[in-house]
């Protein structure tokens, strides 16, 4: 428990103090956000706001994770390092996308094919490695089975599992990216999911099959270290949110949104709660579905379901204030995370 607290506290302090430094550096170098012309008119005033703030989240998380292990002398684990690798790798893809936007002074960075290729390469490396690295009890960070509240059903094989992991990684990294449309929205929405994973990792540690074999125990390789990873990222994210809340002084950019989506997918895979993430991150899922519905319906009928997609922009065009949308969507995100945690706990309870 000590290393969870240290990780969260260090991540918070580093991000809280590091973000103003990043704002000054990015502003001096002209690393400002470009705004889509077809977006809501109220966003045009945000043009030039420093972006790529996700670098602070990623670096703060990595340093917080390392500081936690140095302070407690606990060894790092394969599960923790793999999830951090996934976050950092996807953050690098997002950083390249952000840098191209800034360098070419346009609202679009990497071409969609190149961006997806980068996500798939990082995801494929993670997918292969996560089914290896057994500990002394021969438990690997992930199993080639699907999972909801724990693993279930037969193995889908390494090829099937790799495809499934890639779908999760690309899906949730893009889902957080789509959610990142208003000041503080993605930060708050992913923050509550990370908080849920701190609790899930801690609960799995206390009911681990290695320490106390029972009908409802969990076969998870490194539950404590996964909670430390979640706490590290959560602390860094909260520190960043202090400056990213409306009106934002800095944006996380694709650097942050792809990294955060990656860490959520990685935590879900390593804690054996893959399908539960759909509920825990329900707001991001709904926002992504709004885009799919809008595009699909328009292609079929030439008409729109929403005034604009993603969903948050629909409410903007209906006249809702930005802070109203953000706070209400945060509440929805919190309810989704609470429902997911409740389901997780009820499944464990002895019958």
mmCIF file with all atom_site columns, N, CA, C and O in Angstrom, residues 78-110:
data_model
loop_
_atom_site.group_PDB
_atom_site.id
_atom_site.type_symbol
_atom_site.label_atom_id
_atom_site.label_alt_id
_atom_site.label_comp_id
_atom_site.label_asym_id
_atom_site.label_entity_id
_atom_site.label_seq_id
_atom_site.pdbx_PDB_ins_code
_atom_site.Cartn_x
_atom_site.Cartn_y
_atom_site.Cartn_z
_atom_site.occupancy
_atom_site.B_iso_or_equiv
_atom_site.pdbx_formal_charge
_atom_site.auth_seq_id
_atom_site.auth_comp_id
_atom_site.auth_asym_id
_atom_site.auth_atom_id
_atom_site.pdbx_PDB_model_num
ATOM 1   N N  . UNK A 1 78  ? 7.262  -7.624 -14.563 1.00 0.00 ? 78  UNK A N  1
ATOM 2   C CA . UNK A 1 78  ? 7.004  -7.699 -16.007 1.00 0.00 ? 78  UNK A CA 1
ATOM 3   C C  . UNK A 1 78  ? 5.676  -7.046 -16.362 1.00 0.00 ? 78  UNK A C  1
ATOM 4   O O  . UNK A 1 78  ? 5.572  -6.319 -17.358 1.00 0.00 ? 78  UNK A O  1
ATOM 5   N N  . UNK A 1 79  ? 4.652  -7.279 -15.555 1.00 0.00 ? 79  UNK A N  1
ATOM 6   C CA . UNK A 1 79  ? 3.334  -6.710 -15.846 1.00 0.00 ? 79  UNK A CA 1
ATOM 7   C C  . UNK A 1 79  ? 3.372  -5.188 -15.844 1.00 0.00 ? 79  UNK A C  1
ATOM 8   O O  . UNK A 1 79  ? 2.866  -4.527 -16.763 1.00 0.00 ? 79  UNK A O  1
ATOM 9   N N  . UNK A 1 80  ? 3.992  -4.627 -14.800 1.00 0.00 ? 80  UNK A N  1
ATOM 10  C CA . UNK A 1 80  ? 4.073  -3.175 -14.701 1.00 0.00 ? 80  UNK A CA 1
ATOM 11  C C  . UNK A 1 80  ? 4.861  -2.564 -15.840 1.00 0.00 ? 80  UNK A C  1
ATOM 12  O O  . UNK A 1 80  ? 4.441  -1.566 -16.437 1.00 0.00 ? 80  UNK A O  1
ATOM 13  N N  . UNK A 1 81  ? 6.001  -3.156 -16.174 1.00 0.00 ? 81  UNK A N  1
ATOM 14  C CA . UNK A 1 81  ? 6.847  -2.615 -17.236 1.00 0.00 ? 81  UNK A CA 1
ATOM 15  C C  . UNK A 1 81  ? 6.164  -2.718 -18.601 1.00 0.00 ? 81  UNK A C  1
ATOM 16  O O  . UNK A 1 81  ? 6.299  -1.820 -19.438 1.00 0.00 ? 81  UNK A O  1
ATOM 17  N N  . UNK A 1 82  ? 5.437  -3.800 -18.829 1.00 0.00 ? 82  UNK A N  1
ATOM 18  C CA . UNK A 1 82  ? 4.763  -3.960 -20.118 1.00 0.00 ? 82  UNK A CA 1
ATOM 19  C C  . UNK A 1 82  ? 3.652  -2.922 -20.300 1.00 0.00 ? 82  UNK A C  1
ATOM 20  O O  . UNK A 1 82  ? 3.491  -2.358 -21.389 1.00 0.00 ? 82  UNK A O  1
ATOM 21  N N  . UNK A 1 83  ? 2.890  -2.662 -19.243 1.00 0.00 ? 83  UNK A N  1
ATOM 22  C CA . UNK A 1 83  ? 1.824  -1.646 -19.348 1.00 0.00 ? 83  UNK A CA 1
ATOM 23  C C  . UNK A 1 83  ? 2.445  -0.261 -19.562 1.00 0.00 ? 83  UNK A C  1
ATOM 24  O O  . UNK A 1 83  ? 1.943  0.534  -20.373 1.00 0.00 ? 83  UNK A O  1
ATOM 25  N N  . UNK A 1 84  ? 3.543  0.023  -18.880 1.00 0.00 ? 84  UNK A N  1
ATOM 26  C CA . UNK A 1 84  ? 4.218  1.303  -19.073 1.00 0.00 ? 84  UNK A CA 1
ATOM 27  C C  . UNK A 1 84  ? 4.826  1.407  -20.474 1.00 0.00 ? 84  UNK A C  1
ATOM 28  O O  . UNK A 1 84  ? 4.852  2.485  -21.077 1.00 0.00 ? 84  UNK A O  1
ATOM 29  N N  . UNK A 1 85  ? 5.324  0.286  -20.997 1.00 0.00 ? 85  UNK A N  1
ATOM 30  C CA . UNK A 1 85  ? 5.834  0.273  -22.370 1.00 0.00 ? 85  UNK A CA 1
ATOM 31  C C  . UNK A 1 85  ? 4.719  0.618  -23.350 1.00 0.00 ? 85  UNK A C  1
ATOM 32  O O  . UNK A 1 85  ? 4.910  1.405  -24.286 1.00 0.00 ? 85  UNK A O  1
ATOM 33  N N  . UNK A 1 86  ? 3.554  0.029  -23.144 1.00 0.00 ? 86  UNK A N  1
ATOM 34  C CA . UNK A 1 86  ? 2.414  0.294  -24.028 1.00 0.00 ? 86  UNK A CA 1
ATOM 35  C C  . UNK A 1 86  ? 2.028  1.764  -23.968 1.00 0.00 ? 86  UNK A C  1
ATOM 36  O O  . UNK A 1 86  ? 1.794  2.400  -25.010 1.00 0.00 ? 86  UNK A O  1
ATOM 37  N N  . UNK A 1 87  ? 1.966  2.318  -22.766 1.00 0.00 ? 87  UNK A N  1
ATOM 38  C CA . UNK A 1 87  ? 1.627  3.732  -22.612 1.00 0.00 ? 87  UNK A CA 1
ATOM 39  C C  . UNK A 1 87  ? 2.653  4.616  -23.304 1.00 0.00 ? 87  UNK A C  1
ATOM 40  O O  . UNK A 1 87  ? 2.298  5.532  -24.066 1.00 0.00 ? 87  UNK A O  1
ATOM 41  N N  . UNK A 1 88  ? 3.932  4.341  -23.095 1.00 0.00 ? 88  UNK A N  1
ATOM 42  C CA . UNK A 1 88  ? 4.998  5.171  -23.655 1.00 0.00 ? 88  UNK A CA 1
ATOM 43  C C  . UNK A 1 88  ? 5.065  5.047  -25.172 1.00 0.00 ? 88  UNK A C  1
ATOM 44  O O  . UNK A 1 88  ? 5.255  6.039  -25.886 1.00 0.00 ? 88  UNK A O  1
ATOM 45  N N  . UNK A 1 89  ? 4.914  3.820  -25.670 1.00 0.00 ? 89  UNK A N  1
ATOM 46  C CA . UNK A 1 89  ? 4.958  3.612  -27.116 1.00 0.00 ? 89  UNK A CA 1
ATOM 47  C C  . UNK A 1 89  ? 3.842  4.338  -27.840 1.00 0.00 ? 89  UNK A C  1
ATOM 48  O O  . UNK A 1 89  ? 4.067  5.005  -28.865 1.00 0.00 ? 89  UNK A O  1
ATOM 49  N N  . UNK A 1 90  ? 2.627  4.227  -27.321 1.00 0.00 ? 90  UNK A N  1
ATOM 50  C CA . UNK A 1 90  ? 1.508  4.927  -27.945 1.00 0.00 ? 90  UNK A CA 1
ATOM 51  C C  . UNK A 1 90  ? 1.641  6.438  -27.767 1.00 0.00 ? 90  UNK A C  1
ATOM 52  O O  . UNK A 1 90  ? 1.257  7.216  -28.644 1.00 0.00 ? 90  UNK A O  1
ATOM 53  N N  . UNK A 1 91  ? 2.206  6.853  -26.621 1.00 0.00 ? 91  UNK A N  1
ATOM 54  C CA . UNK A 1 91  ? 2.473  8.272  -26.423 1.00 0.00 ? 91  UNK A CA 1
ATOM 55  C C  . UNK A 1 91  ? 3.449  8.805  -27.455 1.00 0.00 ? 91  UNK A C  1
ATOM 56  O O  . UNK A 1 91  ? 3.314  9.940  -27.932 1.00 0.00 ? 91  UNK A O  1
ATOM 57  N N  . UNK A 1 92  ? 4.446  7.981  -27.836 1.00 0.00 ? 92  UNK A N  1
ATOM 58  C CA . UNK A 1 92  ? 5.407  8.389  -28.863 1.00 0.00 ? 92  UNK A CA 1
ATOM 59  C C  . UNK A 1 92  ? 4.731  8.559  -30.220 1.00 0.00 ? 92  UNK A C  1
ATOM 60  O O  . UNK A 1 92  ? 5.038  9.487  -30.977 1.00 0.00 ? 92  UNK A O  1
ATOM 61  N N  . UNK A 1 93  ? 3.792  7.649  -30.541 1.00 0.00 ? 93  UNK A N  1
ATOM 62  C CA . UNK A 1 93  ? 3.027  7.787  -31.786 1.00 0.00 ? 93  UNK A CA 1
ATOM 63  C C  . UNK A 1 93  ? 2.228  9.089  -31.752 1.00 0.00 ? 93  UNK A C  1
ATOM 64  O O  . UNK A 1 93  ? 2.191  9.851  -32.741 1.00 0.00 ? 93  UNK A O  1
ATOM 65  N N  . UNK A 1 94  ? 1.590  9.365  -30.625 1.00 0.00 ? 94  UNK A N  1
ATOM 66  C CA . UNK A 1 94  ? 0.826  10.603 -30.493 1.00 0.00 ? 94  UNK A CA 1
ATOM 67  C C  . UNK A 1 94  ? 1.707  11.841 -30.556 1.00 0.00 ? 94  UNK A C  1
ATOM 68  O O  . UNK A 1 94  ? 1.314  12.867 -31.123 1.00 0.00 ? 94  UNK A O  1
ATOM 69  N N  . UNK A 1 95  ? 2.909  11.743 -29.983 1.00 0.00 ? 95  UNK A N  1
ATOM 70  C CA . UNK A 1 95  ? 3.847  12.868 -30.006 1.00 0.00 ? 95  UNK A CA 1
ATOM 71  C C  . UNK A 1 95  ? 4.224  13.210 -31.442 1.00 0.00 ? 95  UNK A C  1
ATOM 72  O O  . UNK A 1 95  ? 4.261  14.388 -31.835 1.00 0.00 ? 95  UNK A O  1
ATOM 73  N N  . UNK A 1 96  ? 4.485  12.183 -32.253 1.00 0.00 ? 96  UNK A N  1
ATOM 74  C CA . UNK A 1 96  ? 4.808  12.409 -33.657 1.00 0.00 ? 96  UNK A CA 1
ATOM 75  C C  . UNK A 1 96  ? 3.641  13.067 -34.377 1.00 0.00 ? 96  UNK A C  1
ATOM 76  O O  . UNK A 1 96  ? 3.828  13.985 -35.190 1.00 0.00 ? 96  UNK A O  1
ATOM 77  N N  . UNK A 1 97  ? 2.427  12.617 -34.075 1.00 0.00 ? 97  UNK A N  1
ATOM 78  C CA . UNK A 1 97  ? 1.232  13.205 -34.681 1.00 0.00 ? 97  UNK A CA 1
ATOM 79  C C  . UNK A 1 97  ? 1.102  14.677 -34.292 1.00 0.00 ? 97  UNK A C  1
ATOM 80  O O  . UNK A 1 97  ? 0.853  15.540 -35.149 1.00 0.00 ? 97  UNK A O  1
ATOM 81  N N  . UNK A 1 98  ? 1.285  14.976 -33.008 1.00 0.00 ? 98  UNK A N  1
ATOM 82  C CA . UNK A 1 98  ? 1.195  16.357 -32.537 1.00 0.00 ? 98  UNK A CA 1
ATOM 83  C C  . UNK A 1 98  ? 2.273  17.238 -33.165 1.00 0.00 ? 98  UNK A C  1
ATOM 84  O O  . UNK A 1 98  ? 2.017  18.379 -33.556 1.00 0.00 ? 98  UNK A O  1
ATOM 85  N N  . UNK A 1 99  ? 3.484  16.699 -33.254 1.00 0.00 ? 99  UNK A N  1
ATOM 86  C CA . UNK A 1 99  ? 4.596  17.493 -33.771 1.00 0.00 ? 99  UNK A CA 1
ATOM 87  C C  . UNK A 1 99  ? 4.376  17.856 -35.237 1.00 0.00 ? 99  UNK A C  1
ATOM 88  O O  . UNK A 1 99  ? 4.677  18.976 -35.663 1.00 0.00 ? 99  UNK A O  1
ATOM 89  N N  . UNK A 1 100 ? 3.837  16.912 -36.003 1.00 0.00 ? 100 UNK A N  1
ATOM 90  C CA . UNK A 1 100 ? 3.560  17.196 -37.412 1.00 0.00 ? 100 UNK A CA 1
ATOM 91  C C  . UNK A 1 100 ? 2.500  18.293 -37.539 1.00 0.00 ? 100 UNK A C  1
ATOM 92  O O  . UNK A 1 100 ? 2.594  19.182 -38.397 1.00 0.00 ? 100 UNK A O  1
ATOM 93  N N  . UNK A 1 101 ? 1.480  18.254 -36.682 1.00 0.00 ? 101 UNK A N  1
ATOM 94  C CA . UNK A 1 101 ? 0.453  19.307 -36.691 1.00 0.00 ? 101 UNK A CA 1
ATOM 95  C C  . UNK A 1 101 ? 1.090  20.677 -36.454 1.00 0.00 ? 101 UNK A C  1
ATOM 96  O O  . UNK A 1 101 ? 0.778  21.661 -37.131 1.00 0.00 ? 101 UNK A O  1
ATOM 97  N N  . UNK A 1 102 ? 1.987  20.732 -35.478 1.00 0.00 ? 102 UNK A N  1
ATOM 98  C CA . UNK A 1 102 ? 2.617  22.005 -35.129 1.00 0.00 ? 102 UNK A CA 1
ATOM 99  C C  . UNK A 1 102 ? 3.575  22.456 -36.227 1.00 0.00 ? 102 UNK A C  1
ATOM 100 O O  . UNK A 1 102 ? 3.575  23.614 -36.646 1.00 0.00 ? 102 UNK A O  1
ATOM 101 N N  . UNK A 1 103 ? 4.379  21.522 -36.713 1.00 0.00 ? 103 UNK A N  1
ATOM 102 C CA . UNK A 1 103 ? 5.397  21.858 -37.717 1.00 0.00 ? 103 UNK A CA 1
ATOM 103 C C  . UNK A 1 103 ? 4.762  22.336 -39.021 1.00 0.00 ? 103 UNK A C  1
ATOM 104 O O  . UNK A 1 103 ? 5.231  23.288 -39.637 1.00 0.00 ? 103 UNK A O  1
ATOM 105 N N  . UNK A 1 104 ? 3.671  21.684 -39.426 1.00 0.00 ? 104 UNK A N  1
ATOM 106 C CA . UNK A 1 104 ? 3.014  22.031 -40.689 1.00 0.00 ? 104 UNK A CA 1
ATOM 107 C C  . UNK A 1 104 ? 1.840  22.997 -40.500 1.00 0.00 ? 104 UNK A C  1
ATOM 108 O O  . UNK A 1 104 ? 1.162  23.345 -41.481 1.00 0.00 ? 104 UNK A O  1
ATOM 109 N N  . UNK A 1 105 ? 1.610  23.395 -39.224 1.00 0.00 ? 105 UNK A N  1
ATOM 110 C CA . UNK A 1 105 ? 0.562  24.377 -38.924 1.00 0.00 ? 105 UNK A CA 1
ATOM 111 C C  . UNK A 1 105 ? -0.789 23.971 -39.510 1.00 0.00 ? 105 UNK A C  1
ATOM 112 O O  . UNK A 1 105 ? -1.428 24.707 -40.260 1.00 0.00 ? 105 UNK A O  1
ATOM 113 N N  . UNK A 1 106 ? -1.215 22.749 -39.171 1.00 0.00 ? 106 UNK A N  1
ATOM 114 C CA . UNK A 1 106 ? -2.510 22.255 -39.633 1.00 0.00 ? 106 UNK A CA 1
ATOM 115 C C  . UNK A 1 106 ? -3.142 21.440 -38.524 1.00 0.00 ? 106 UNK A C  1
ATOM 116 O O  . UNK A 1 106 ? -2.469 21.037 -37.572 1.00 0.00 ? 106 UNK A O  1
ATOM 117 N N  . UNK A 1 107 ? -4.448 21.173 -38.631 1.00 0.00 ? 107 UNK A N  1
ATOM 118 C CA . UNK A 1 107 ? -5.158 20.456 -37.570 1.00 0.00 ? 107 UNK A CA 1
ATOM 119 C C  . UNK A 1 107 ? -5.033 18.945 -37.696 1.00 0.00 ? 107 UNK A C  1
ATOM 120 O O  . UNK A 1 107 ? -5.452 18.221 -36.805 1.00 0.00 ? 107 UNK A O  1
ATOM 121 N N  . UNK A 1 108 ? -4.465 18.463 -38.808 1.00 0.00 ? 108 UNK A N  1
ATOM 122 C CA . UNK A 1 108 ? -4.269 17.035 -39.001 1.00 0.00 ? 108 UNK A CA 1
ATOM 123 C C  . UNK A 1 108 ? -2.781 16.727 -39.014 1.00 0.00 ? 108 UNK A C  1
ATOM 124 O O  . UNK A 1 108 ? -2.007 17.406 -39.701 1.00 0.00 ? 108 UNK A O  1
ATOM 125 N N  . UNK A 1 109 ? -2.383 15.685 -38.267 1.00 0.00 ? 109 UNK A N  1
ATOM 126 C CA . UNK A 1 109 ? -0.980 15.318 -38.186 1.00 0.00 ? 109 UNK A CA 1
ATOM 127 C C  . UNK A 1 109 ? -0.660 14.129 -39.071 1.00 0.00 ? 109 UNK A C  1
ATOM 128 O O  . UNK A 1 109 ? -0.685 14.212 -40.297 1.00 0.00 ? 109 UNK A O  1
ATOM 129 N N  . UNK A 1 110 ? -0.347 13.004 -38.441 1.00 0.00 ? 110 UNK A N  1
ATOM 130 C CA . UNK A 1 110 ? -0.077 11.785 -39.194 1.00 0.00 ? 110 UNK A CA 1
ATOM 131 C C  . UNK A 1 110 ? -1.297 11.372 -40.005 1.00 0.00 ? 110 UNK A C  1
ATOM 132 O O  . UNK A 1 110 ? -2.433 11.553 -39.570 1.00 0.00 ? 110 UNK A O  1
#
